[in-house]
GROMACS .gro file of C-alpha atoms in nm:
model
  208
    1MET     CA    1 -16.791  -5.742   4.763
    2SER     CA    2 -16.713  -5.511   4.469
    3SER     CA    3 -16.554  -5.594   4.128
    4VAL     CA    4 -16.268  -5.658   3.848
    5LEU     CA    5 -16.129  -5.986   3.659
    6THR     CA    6 -16.128  -6.144   3.311
    7ARG     CA    7 -15.754  -6.141   3.303
    8ARG     CA    8 -15.598  -6.479   3.259
    9MET     CA    9 -15.433  -6.642   3.555
   10ALA     CA   10 -15.232  -6.960   3.558
   11TRP     CA   11 -15.001  -7.058   3.838
   12ARG     CA   12 -14.817  -7.381   3.843
   13PRO     CA   13 -14.576  -7.437   4.130
   14ALA     CA   14 -14.248  -7.600   4.046
   15LYS     CA   15 -14.254  -7.961   4.159
   16LEU     CA   16 -13.964  -8.059   4.380
   17PHE     CA   17 -13.858  -8.419   4.347
   18LEU     CA   18 -13.650  -8.557   4.631
   19PRO     CA   19 -13.482  -8.894   4.625
   20CYS     CA   20 -13.623  -9.138   4.877
   21THR     CA   21 -13.442  -9.426   5.028
   22ILE     CA   22 -13.622  -9.735   5.146
   23ALA     CA   23 -13.538  -9.637   5.504
   24THR     CA   24 -13.683  -9.290   5.457
   25LEU     CA   25 -13.999  -9.428   5.301
   26SER     CA   26 -14.050  -9.667   5.588
   27LEU     CA   27 -14.007  -9.395   5.849
   28ALA     CA   28 -14.167  -9.081   5.714
   29GLY     CA   29 -14.267  -9.134   5.351
   30CYS     CA   30 -14.174  -8.920   5.055
   31SER     CA   31 -14.404  -8.723   4.824
   32THR     CA   32 -14.301  -8.660   4.465
   33ALA     CA   33 -14.608  -8.462   4.350
   34SER     CA   34 -14.895  -8.251   4.476
   35SER     CA   35 -15.190  -8.434   4.621
   36PRO     CA   36 -15.474  -8.471   4.369
   37GLU     CA   37 -15.705  -8.320   4.633
   38SER     CA   38 -15.494  -8.010   4.697
   39ARG     CA   39 -15.558  -7.659   4.564
   40ASP     CA   40 -15.227  -7.543   4.421
   41TYR     CA   41 -15.350  -7.217   4.271
   42PRO     CA   42 -15.445  -6.897   4.455
   43ILE     CA   43 -15.815  -6.818   4.485
   44PRO     CA   44 -15.847  -6.492   4.288
   45ALA     CA   45 -15.963  -6.165   4.438
   46THR     CA   46 -16.214  -6.124   4.154
   47LEU     CA   47 -16.464  -6.349   3.980
   48CYS     CA   48 -16.541  -6.242   3.623
   49ASP     CA   49 -16.454  -5.876   3.685
   50VAL     CA   50 -16.630  -5.859   4.023
   51GLU     CA   51 -16.432  -5.842   4.347
   52ILE     CA   52 -16.489  -6.129   4.587
   53GLU     CA   53 -16.374  -6.228   4.934
   54PRO     CA   54 -16.174  -6.549   4.874
   55GLU     CA   55 -16.263  -6.699   5.212
   56GLU     CA   56 -16.635  -6.658   5.136
   57VAL     CA   57 -16.619  -6.842   4.803
   58GLU     CA   58 -16.344  -7.093   4.876
   59GLU     CA   59 -16.589  -7.385   4.855
   60ILE     CA   60 -16.669  -7.329   4.487
   61PHE     CA   61 -16.304  -7.343   4.378
   62PRO     CA   62 -16.213  -7.713   4.350
   63PRO     CA   63 -15.871  -7.879   4.388
   64GLY     CA   64 -15.632  -7.831   4.099
   65GLN     CA   65 -15.308  -7.674   3.986
   66SER     CA   66 -15.402  -7.393   3.747
   67ILE     CA   67 -15.679  -7.137   3.702
   68GLU     CA   68 -15.781  -6.943   3.393
   69THR     CA   69 -16.077  -6.714   3.322
   70VAL     CA   70 -16.210  -6.700   2.966
   71GLY     CA   71 -16.474  -6.459   2.844
   72ASP     CA   72 -16.579  -6.100   2.871
   73GLY     CA   73 -16.669  -6.072   3.237
   74VAL     CA   74 -16.873  -5.753   3.225
   75SER     CA   75 -16.858  -5.715   2.849
   76ARG     CA   76 -16.895  -5.400   2.643
   77TYR     CA   77 -17.180  -5.337   2.402
   78GLY     CA   78 -17.105  -5.022   2.210
   79TRP     CA   79 -16.972  -4.779   2.471
   80ILE     CA   80 -17.168  -4.921   2.765
   81ASP     CA   81 -17.059  -5.197   3.000
   82SER     CA   82 -17.340  -5.450   2.999
   83GLY     CA   83 -17.414  -5.818   3.029
   84GLY     CA   84 -17.179  -6.094   2.933
   85ARG     CA   85 -17.067  -6.446   3.010
   86CYS     CA   86 -16.737  -6.579   3.130
   87THR     CA   87 -16.608  -6.913   3.253
   88VAL     CA   88 -16.344  -7.008   3.508
   89PHE     CA   89 -16.136  -7.314   3.419
   90ILE     CA   90 -15.944  -7.522   3.670
   91ASP     CA   91 -15.686  -7.750   3.504
   92ASP     CA   92 -15.859  -7.675   3.170
   93LYS     CA   93 -16.198  -7.793   3.300
   94PRO     CA   94 -16.489  -7.541   3.319
   95VAL     CA   95 -16.609  -7.521   3.679
   96ILE     CA   96 -16.768  -7.176   3.729
   97ALA     CA   97 -16.969  -6.973   3.477
   98VAL     CA   98 -17.121  -6.630   3.532
   99ASP     CA   99 -17.396  -6.504   3.303
  100SER     CA  100 -17.568  -6.163   3.283
  101PHE     CA  101 -17.856  -6.059   3.063
  102GLY     CA  102 -18.118  -5.786   3.078
  103SER     CA  103 -18.495  -5.813   3.053
  104THR     CA  104 -18.656  -5.564   2.817
  105ASP     CA  105 -18.998  -5.445   2.711
  106GLU     CA  106 -18.860  -5.316   2.380
  107PRO     CA  107 -19.019  -5.517   2.095
  108ARG     CA  108 -18.708  -5.494   1.879
  109SER     CA  109 -18.452  -5.561   2.147
  110SER     CA  110 -18.294  -5.894   2.235
  111GLY     CA  111 -18.367  -6.040   2.575
  112PRO     CA  112 -18.664  -6.184   2.760
  113ARG     CA  113 -18.962  -5.948   2.738
  114VAL     CA  114 -19.116  -6.069   3.061
  115PRO     CA  115 -18.931  -5.992   3.385
  116GLY     CA  116 -18.829  -6.274   3.614
  117ILE     CA  117 -18.596  -6.569   3.644
  118GLU     CA  118 -18.802  -6.825   3.453
  119PRO     CA  119 -18.821  -6.621   3.127
  120TYR     CA  120 -18.450  -6.546   3.160
  121LEU     CA  121 -18.359  -6.914   3.199
  122GLU     CA  122 -18.573  -7.005   2.900
  123PHE     CA  123 -18.429  -6.725   2.687
  124ARG     CA  124 -18.070  -6.825   2.773
  125SER     CA  125 -18.149  -7.197   2.724
  126PHE     CA  126 -18.057  -7.303   3.078
  127ASP     CA  127 -18.201  -7.652   3.117
  128LEU     CA  128 -18.325  -7.623   3.475
  129ASP     CA  129 -18.645  -7.730   3.649
  130MET     CA  130 -18.793  -7.445   3.851
  131LYS     CA  131 -18.960  -7.701   4.077
  132GLU     CA  132 -18.619  -7.817   4.193
  133SER     CA  133 -18.513  -7.470   4.301
  134GLU     CA  134 -18.556  -7.293   4.633
  135LEU     CA  135 -18.706  -6.943   4.635
  136VAL     CA  136 -18.504  -6.725   4.872
  137THR     CA  137 -18.772  -6.530   5.057
  138SER     CA  138 -18.535  -6.322   5.271
  139SER     CA  139 -18.447  -6.095   4.976
  140GLU     CA  140 -18.644  -5.814   4.816
  141TYR     CA  141 -18.539  -5.956   4.478
  142GLU     CA  142 -18.642  -6.279   4.310
  143ILE     CA  143 -18.370  -6.535   4.382
  144ARG     CA  144 -18.377  -6.903   4.290
  145VAL     CA  145 -18.112  -7.146   4.411
  146TRP     CA  146 -18.044  -7.504   4.305
  147ASN     CA  147 -17.768  -7.726   4.443
  148ASP     CA  148 -17.525  -7.599   4.181
  149PHE     CA  149 -17.691  -7.296   4.022
  150ALA     CA  150 -17.824  -6.962   4.143
  151ALA     CA  151 -18.009  -6.687   3.956
  152ILE     CA  152 -18.140  -6.346   4.057
  153HIS     CA  153 -18.363  -6.091   3.883
  154ILE     CA  154 -18.312  -5.728   3.987
  155PRO     CA  155 -18.550  -5.463   3.849
  156CYS     CA  156 -18.397  -5.144   3.712
  157ALA     CA  157 -18.506  -4.827   3.889
  158GLN     CA  158 -18.618  -4.693   3.552
  159PRO     CA  159 -18.585  -4.809   3.190
  160SER     CA  160 -18.220  -4.777   3.092
  161GLY     CA  161 -18.056  -4.639   2.782
  162MET     CA  162 -18.044  -4.995   2.654
  163GLY     CA  163 -18.413  -5.052   2.717
  164TYR     CA  164 -18.360  -5.289   3.010
  165THR     CA  165 -18.628  -5.302   3.275
  166GLY     CA  166 -18.434  -5.553   3.485
  167MET     CA  167 -18.107  -5.744   3.499
  168ASN     CA  168 -18.061  -6.119   3.544
  169ILE     CA  169 -17.743  -6.267   3.690
  170ALA     CA  170 -17.659  -6.637   3.726
  171ILE     CA  171 -17.372  -6.832   3.883
  172ASP     CA  172 -17.350  -7.176   3.726
  173LEU     CA  173 -17.155  -7.454   3.901
  174ARG     CA  174 -17.307  -7.749   3.718
  175GLU     CA  175 -16.971  -7.850   3.568
  176ASN     CA  176 -16.810  -7.829   3.911
  177GLU     CA  177 -16.787  -8.116   4.161
  178ASP     CA  178 -17.108  -8.309   4.224
  179ARG     CA  179 -17.184  -8.135   4.553
  180ASP     CA  180 -17.446  -7.918   4.714
  181PHE     CA  181 -17.323  -7.558   4.691
  182SER     CA  182 -17.664  -7.406   4.772
  183ALA     CA  183 -17.566  -7.255   5.109
  184THR     CA  184 -17.273  -7.064   4.956
  185LEU     CA  185 -17.478  -6.960   4.652
  186LYS     CA  186 -17.753  -6.819   4.876
  187ASP     CA  187 -17.496  -6.606   5.058
  188ILE     CA  188 -17.316  -6.466   4.756
  189ILE     CA  189 -17.565  -6.431   4.470
  190GLU     CA  190 -17.731  -6.104   4.577
  191PRO     CA  191 -17.422  -5.900   4.678
  192TYR     CA  192 -17.232  -6.039   4.380
  193ALA     CA  193 -17.513  -5.943   4.140
  194LEU     CA  194 -17.548  -5.592   4.280
  195ASP     CA  195 -17.174  -5.533   4.246
  196ARG     CA  196 -17.182  -5.671   3.893
  197ILE     CA  197 -17.469  -5.442   3.796
  198GLY     CA  198 -17.283  -5.154   3.960
  199LYS     CA  199 -16.993  -5.213   3.721
  200MET     CA  200 -17.231  -5.192   3.426
  201GLY     CA  201 -17.333  -4.841   3.520
  202PRO     CA  202 -17.668  -4.655   3.541
  203ASP     CA  203 -17.703  -4.640   3.162
  204VAL     CA  204 -17.749  -5.017   3.168
  205CYS     CA  205 -17.955  -5.075   3.482
  206GLY     CA  206 -17.971  -4.829   3.771
  207THR     CA  207 -18.087  -4.993   4.093
  208ASP     CA  208 -18.124  -4.679   4.312
   0.00000   0.00000   0.00000
């Protein structure tokens, strides 16, 4: 999975209304609108500027008719691509949010000054209980997954030009359907985060 989105997308299929006779209704039925449970928009090839495989993330895109992404994706601070936050809306409802923010040891810089997910969540005011999360032990990075939220902390190979010692990435589905997305989040959070950091460039947070 690599990366590129933040462009607005909205696709609304023309509704075809066919007259129905009583005989037709009794035999085969007649539909005059899309099912409320159908997905009538295409799953995008990118999520907040990062390329995705639609079949791998299909679960997190709920039924609806239109999709729109609002926000910076991988936003630009000065001349360097860096953190940022963007939100995907389905039928004008926020359902997916992606957040990025660096940890720093610089006393005058913004950002959590202690590496790790918990300081990042506190700094960004995410109201989550660490005790309710699962620590993913199969990764070399710190990853925490809730039913509808995942966060990862990836150390930078060396302090960056922006003073970051690590980068934090989160995928937030708390406004999505009331479902357990943890299995999908476990699968996608690490490769998604690495691709997102790769778009930011080594001046932000080199991982090699």
